[in-house]
Amino acid sequence: MAWSGSGLFCTPFIDAFDATQLAIDLSLTTNKWALFTNSVTPDFDAAIANAAYAAGVWNANEVSGTGYSAGGTAVASPTLTSASGIVTFDQADTSWASSTITNARGALLYANALTPKAAICAVNFGADYSTSNGTFLVTWSASGVFTLDLVP
């Protein structure tokens, strides 16, 4: 199996709007990005317990190496904005300085403050990337990390 694409995990958003009232707070700097190999196949419709960081497929396929700590790194400068019914999540670029990371295929954004640690978004880099005592840098789009179009 392999990364099939990027996307938002549906269940946390459904749980935020239904009686569960899951408290996903995208403005928190406790949310984290973790890097994973191409052995992961994100299931964007999975239940939170199956799509959370440290659940099943995720914990077995996280990258490792110098300058990278299991669990990833915290989100920096998160922002939520809206215009014309489109909500945009953005943040500062994500990096791991002085790192030696091998074959990172994608990243998982998850709510580290929740139990379980709900997966929010997975981003497929489209290829494997590595560093050798350098900076692993994810430069997010100038248009934001992701958008939600709330206009029917």
PDB file of C-alpha atoms in Angstrom:
ATOM      1  CA  MET A   1       0.000   0.000   0.000  1.00  0.00           C
ATOM      2  CA  ALA A   2       1.080   3.599  -0.466  1.00  0.00           C
ATOM      3  CA  TRP A   3      -0.028   7.190  -0.109  1.00  0.00           C
ATOM      4  CA  SER A   4      -2.916   7.744  -2.495  1.00  0.00           C
ATOM      5  CA  GLY A   5      -3.183  11.508  -2.102  1.00  0.00           C
ATOM      6  CA  SER A   6      -3.703  14.379   0.284  1.00  0.00           C
ATOM      7  CA  GLY A   7      -6.869  15.214   2.153  1.00  0.00           C
ATOM      8  CA  LEU A   8      -8.785  16.049   5.288  1.00  0.00           C
ATOM      9  CA  PHE A   9     -10.001  13.300   7.599  1.00  0.00           C
ATOM     10  CA  CYS A  10     -13.815  13.388   7.613  1.00  0.00           C
ATOM     11  CA  THR A  11     -14.631  11.974  11.038  1.00  0.00           C
ATOM     12  CA  PRO A  12     -13.088  14.757  13.170  1.00  0.00           C
ATOM     13  CA  PHE A  13     -15.058  17.369  11.218  1.00  0.00           C
ATOM     14  CA  ILE A  14     -18.286  15.354  11.457  1.00  0.00           C
ATOM     15  CA  ASP A  15     -17.679  14.933  15.206  1.00  0.00           C
ATOM     16  CA  ALA A  16     -17.137  18.674  15.562  1.00  0.00           C
ATOM     17  CA  PHE A  17     -20.588  19.337  14.073  1.00  0.00           C
ATOM     18  CA  ASP A  18     -22.633  16.480  15.550  1.00  0.00           C
ATOM     19  CA  ALA A  19     -23.594  15.672  19.150  1.00  0.00           C
ATOM     20  CA  THR A  20     -20.030  14.512  19.855  1.00  0.00           C
ATOM     21  CA  GLN A  21     -18.901  18.148  19.619  1.00  0.00           C
ATOM     22  CA  LEU A  22     -15.250  17.188  19.265  1.00  0.00           C
ATOM     23  CA  ALA A  23     -13.151  20.228  20.131  1.00  0.00           C
ATOM     24  CA  ILE A  24     -10.823  20.473  17.145  1.00  0.00           C
ATOM     25  CA  ASP A  25      -8.994  23.750  17.593  1.00  0.00           C
ATOM     26  CA  LEU A  26      -6.909  24.534  14.527  1.00  0.00           C
ATOM     27  CA  SER A  27      -5.477  27.630  16.206  1.00  0.00           C
ATOM     28  CA  LEU A  28      -3.553  25.549  18.780  1.00  0.00           C
ATOM     29  CA  THR A  29       0.224  25.345  18.598  1.00  0.00           C
ATOM     30  CA  THR A  30      -0.027  21.954  20.331  1.00  0.00           C
ATOM     31  CA  ASN A  31      -1.218  20.450  17.041  1.00  0.00           C
ATOM     32  CA  LYS A  32       1.640  18.637  15.327  1.00  0.00           C
ATOM     33  CA  TRP A  33       2.981  17.556  11.959  1.00  0.00           C
ATOM     34  CA  ALA A  34       4.606  14.119  11.837  1.00  0.00           C
ATOM     35  CA  LEU A  35       6.441  12.640   8.836  1.00  0.00           C
ATOM     36  CA  PHE A  36       5.727   9.199   7.392  1.00  0.00           C
ATOM     37  CA  THR A  37       7.107   6.819   4.790  1.00  0.00           C
ATOM     38  CA  ASN A  38       5.317   5.618   1.675  1.00  0.00           C
ATOM     39  CA  SER A  39       4.075   2.552   3.590  1.00  0.00           C
ATOM     40  CA  VAL A  40       1.090   4.549   4.869  1.00  0.00           C
ATOM     41  CA  THR A  41      -2.282   4.552   3.135  1.00  0.00           C
ATOM     42  CA  PRO A  42      -4.402   7.304   4.704  1.00  0.00           C
ATOM     43  CA  ASP A  43      -8.080   6.379   5.082  1.00  0.00           C
ATOM     44  CA  PHE A  44      -9.847   9.742   5.096  1.00  0.00           C
ATOM     45  CA  ASP A  45     -13.167   8.135   6.121  1.00  0.00           C
ATOM     46  CA  ALA A  46     -11.768   6.118   9.052  1.00  0.00           C
ATOM     47  CA  ALA A  47     -13.104   6.470  12.574  1.00  0.00           C
ATOM     48  CA  ILE A  48     -10.957   8.693  14.800  1.00  0.00           C
ATOM     49  CA  ALA A  49      -9.642   5.681  16.718  1.00  0.00           C
ATOM     50  CA  ASN A  50      -8.302   4.270  13.430  1.00  0.00           C
ATOM     51  CA  ALA A  51      -7.112   7.559  11.950  1.00  0.00           C
ATOM     52  CA  ALA A  52      -5.351   8.983  14.982  1.00  0.00           C
ATOM     53  CA  TYR A  53      -1.630   9.501  15.411  1.00  0.00           C
ATOM     54  CA  ALA A  54      -0.204   6.384  17.107  1.00  0.00           C
ATOM     55  CA  ALA A  55      -3.012   4.173  15.821  1.00  0.00           C
ATOM     56  CA  GLY A  56      -2.405   1.159  13.627  1.00  0.00           C
ATOM     57  CA  VAL A  57      -0.705   2.035  10.386  1.00  0.00           C
ATOM     58  CA  TRP A  58       0.567   5.425  11.547  1.00  0.00           C
ATOM     59  CA  ASN A  59       2.795   4.425  14.460  1.00  0.00           C
ATOM     60  CA  ALA A  60       4.552   1.694  12.470  1.00  0.00           C
ATOM     61  CA  ASN A  61       5.527   3.948   9.566  1.00  0.00           C
ATOM     62  CA  GLU A  62       6.769   7.213  11.053  1.00  0.00           C
ATOM     63  CA  VAL A  63      10.213   8.295   9.877  1.00  0.00           C
ATOM     64  CA  SER A  64      13.101   8.414  12.309  1.00  0.00           C
ATOM     65  CA  GLY A  65      16.541   9.925  12.341  1.00  0.00           C
ATOM     66  CA  THR A  66      18.811  12.556  13.795  1.00  0.00           C
ATOM     67  CA  GLY A  67      16.986  15.840  14.372  1.00  0.00           C
ATOM     68  CA  TYR A  68      13.551  14.206  14.175  1.00  0.00           C
ATOM     69  CA  SER A  69      11.601  13.244  17.295  1.00  0.00           C
ATOM     70  CA  ALA A  70       8.758  10.743  17.189  1.00  0.00           C
ATOM     71  CA  GLY A  71       5.500  12.657  17.131  1.00  0.00           C
ATOM     72  CA  GLY A  72       6.836  15.357  14.838  1.00  0.00           C
ATOM     73  CA  THR A  73       6.924  19.070  15.474  1.00  0.00           C
ATOM     74  CA  ALA A  74       4.397  21.624  16.671  1.00  0.00           C
ATOM     75  CA  VAL A  75       2.446  23.849  14.317  1.00  0.00           C
ATOM     76  CA  ALA A  76       3.878  27.368  14.190  1.00  0.00           C
ATOM     77  CA  SER A  77       1.765  30.519  13.822  1.00  0.00           C
ATOM     78  CA  PRO A  78      -1.532  28.869  12.863  1.00  0.00           C
ATOM     79  CA  THR A  79      -4.250  31.091  11.394  1.00  0.00           C
ATOM     80  CA  LEU A  80      -7.831  30.643  10.290  1.00  0.00           C
ATOM     81  CA  THR A  81      -9.368  33.164   7.922  1.00  0.00           C
ATOM     82  CA  SER A  82     -12.507  33.297   5.827  1.00  0.00           C
ATOM     83  CA  ALA A  83     -13.565  35.033   2.644  1.00  0.00           C
ATOM     84  CA  SER A  84     -16.565  34.389   0.400  1.00  0.00           C
ATOM     85  CA  GLY A  85     -17.546  31.299   2.388  1.00  0.00           C
ATOM     86  CA  ILE A  86     -14.104  29.673   2.175  1.00  0.00           C
ATOM     87  CA  VAL A  87     -12.236  28.966   5.399  1.00  0.00           C
ATOM     88  CA  THR A  88      -8.454  28.808   5.039  1.00  0.00           C
ATOM     89  CA  PHE A  89      -6.034  27.177   7.464  1.00  0.00           C
ATOM     90  CA  ASP A  90      -2.483  28.445   7.167  1.00  0.00           C
ATOM     91  CA  GLN A  91       0.668  28.400   9.232  1.00  0.00           C
ATOM     92  CA  ALA A  92       4.378  29.086   9.082  1.00  0.00           C
ATOM     93  CA  ASP A  93       6.457  26.621   7.086  1.00  0.00           C
ATOM     94  CA  THR A  94       7.403  23.440   8.959  1.00  0.00           C
ATOM     95  CA  SER A  95      11.018  22.372   9.355  1.00  0.00           C
ATOM     96  CA  TRP A  96      13.376  19.975  11.061  1.00  0.00           C
ATOM     97  CA  ALA A  97      16.844  21.592  11.260  1.00  0.00           C
ATOM     98  CA  SER A  98      20.107  19.608  11.230  1.00  0.00           C
ATOM     99  CA  SER A  99      18.163  16.460  10.424  1.00  0.00           C
ATOM    100  CA  THR A 100      18.961  13.184   8.753  1.00  0.00           C
ATOM    101  CA  ILE A 101      15.603  11.848   7.584  1.00  0.00           C
ATOM    102  CA  THR A 102      15.173   9.119   4.991  1.00  0.00           C
ATOM    103  CA  ASN A 103      12.240   8.617   2.618  1.00  0.00           C
ATOM    104  CA  ALA A 104       9.591  10.938   4.039  1.00  0.00           C
ATOM    105  CA  ARG A 105       6.628  10.648   1.669  1.00  0.00           C
ATOM    106  CA  GLY A 106       4.095  12.767   3.522  1.00  0.00           C
ATOM    107  CA  ALA A 107       2.998  14.506   6.683  1.00  0.00           C
ATOM    108  CA  LEU A 108       0.126  14.053   9.099  1.00  0.00           C
ATOM    109  CA  LEU A 109      -1.442  16.988  10.951  1.00  0.00           C
ATOM    110  CA  TYR A 110      -3.009  15.777  14.173  1.00  0.00           C
ATOM    111  CA  ALA A 111      -4.576  17.209  17.327  1.00  0.00           C
ATOM    112  CA  ASN A 112      -1.987  16.317  19.942  1.00  0.00           C
ATOM    113  CA  ALA A 113      -4.157  17.655  22.804  1.00  0.00           C
ATOM    114  CA  LEU A 114      -7.034  15.246  22.106  1.00  0.00           C
ATOM    115  CA  THR A 115      -7.395  11.607  23.125  1.00  0.00           C
ATOM    116  CA  PRO A 116      -7.056   9.849  20.807  1.00  0.00           C
ATOM    117  CA  LYS A 117      -4.794  12.217  18.890  1.00  0.00           C
ATOM    118  CA  ALA A 118      -7.228  12.881  16.033  1.00  0.00           C
ATOM    119  CA  ALA A 119      -5.837  13.014  12.517  1.00  0.00           C
ATOM    120  CA  ILE A 120      -6.885  16.230  10.793  1.00  0.00           C
ATOM    121  CA  CYS A 121      -5.058  16.348   7.477  1.00  0.00           C
ATOM    122  CA  ALA A 122      -2.555  14.254   5.523  1.00  0.00           C
ATOM    123  CA  VAL A 123      -0.318  15.743   2.836  1.00  0.00           C
ATOM    124  CA  ASN A 124       1.320  13.555   0.203  1.00  0.00           C
ATOM    125  CA  PHE A 125       4.618  15.064  -0.993  1.00  0.00           C
ATOM    126  CA  GLY A 126       4.349  13.102  -4.265  1.00  0.00           C
ATOM    127  CA  ALA A 127       7.833  11.610  -3.859  1.00  0.00           C
ATOM    128  CA  ASP A 128      10.180  10.473  -1.116  1.00  0.00           C
ATOM    129  CA  TYR A 129      12.398  13.189   0.361  1.00  0.00           C
ATOM    130  CA  SER A 130      15.449  12.864   2.581  1.00  0.00           C
ATOM    131  CA  THR A 131      17.999  15.031   4.340  1.00  0.00           C
ATOM    132  CA  SER A 132      21.552  14.368   5.442  1.00  0.00           C
ATOM    133  CA  ASN A 133      22.468  16.723   8.281  1.00  0.00           C
ATOM    134  CA  GLY A 134      20.373  19.434   6.665  1.00  0.00           C
ATOM    135  CA  THR A 135      17.021  21.136   7.045  1.00  0.00           C
ATOM    136  CA  PHE A 136      13.919  19.187   6.061  1.00  0.00           C
ATOM    137  CA  LEU A 137      11.597  22.032   5.056  1.00  0.00           C
ATOM    138  CA  VAL A 138       7.929  21.848   4.144  1.00  0.00           C
ATOM    139  CA  THR A 139       6.974  25.096   2.420  1.00  0.00           C
ATOM    140  CA  TRP A 140       3.211  25.477   2.541  1.00  0.00           C
ATOM    141  CA  SER A 141       1.302  27.042  -0.345  1.00  0.00           C
ATOM    142  CA  ALA A 142       0.884  30.812  -0.283  1.00  0.00           C
ATOM    143  CA  SER A 143      -2.861  30.025  -0.524  1.00  0.00           C
ATOM    144  CA  GLY A 144      -2.770  28.123   2.787  1.00  0.00           C
ATOM    145  CA  VAL A 145      -2.302  24.552   3.943  1.00  0.00           C
ATOM    146  CA  PHE A 146      -5.940  23.697   3.179  1.00  0.00           C
ATOM    147  CA  THR A 147      -9.289  25.319   2.531  1.00  0.00           C
ATOM    148  CA  LEU A 148     -12.876  24.399   3.322  1.00  0.00           C
ATOM    149  CA  ASP A 149     -15.477  25.669   0.874  1.00  0.00           C
ATOM    150  CA  LEU A 150     -18.655  26.132   2.927  1.00  0.00           C
ATOM    151  CA  VAL A 151     -20.795  27.537   0.122  1.00  0.00           C
ATOM    152  CA  PRO A 152     -23.212  24.960  -1.379  1.00  0.00           C
TER     153      PRO A 152
END
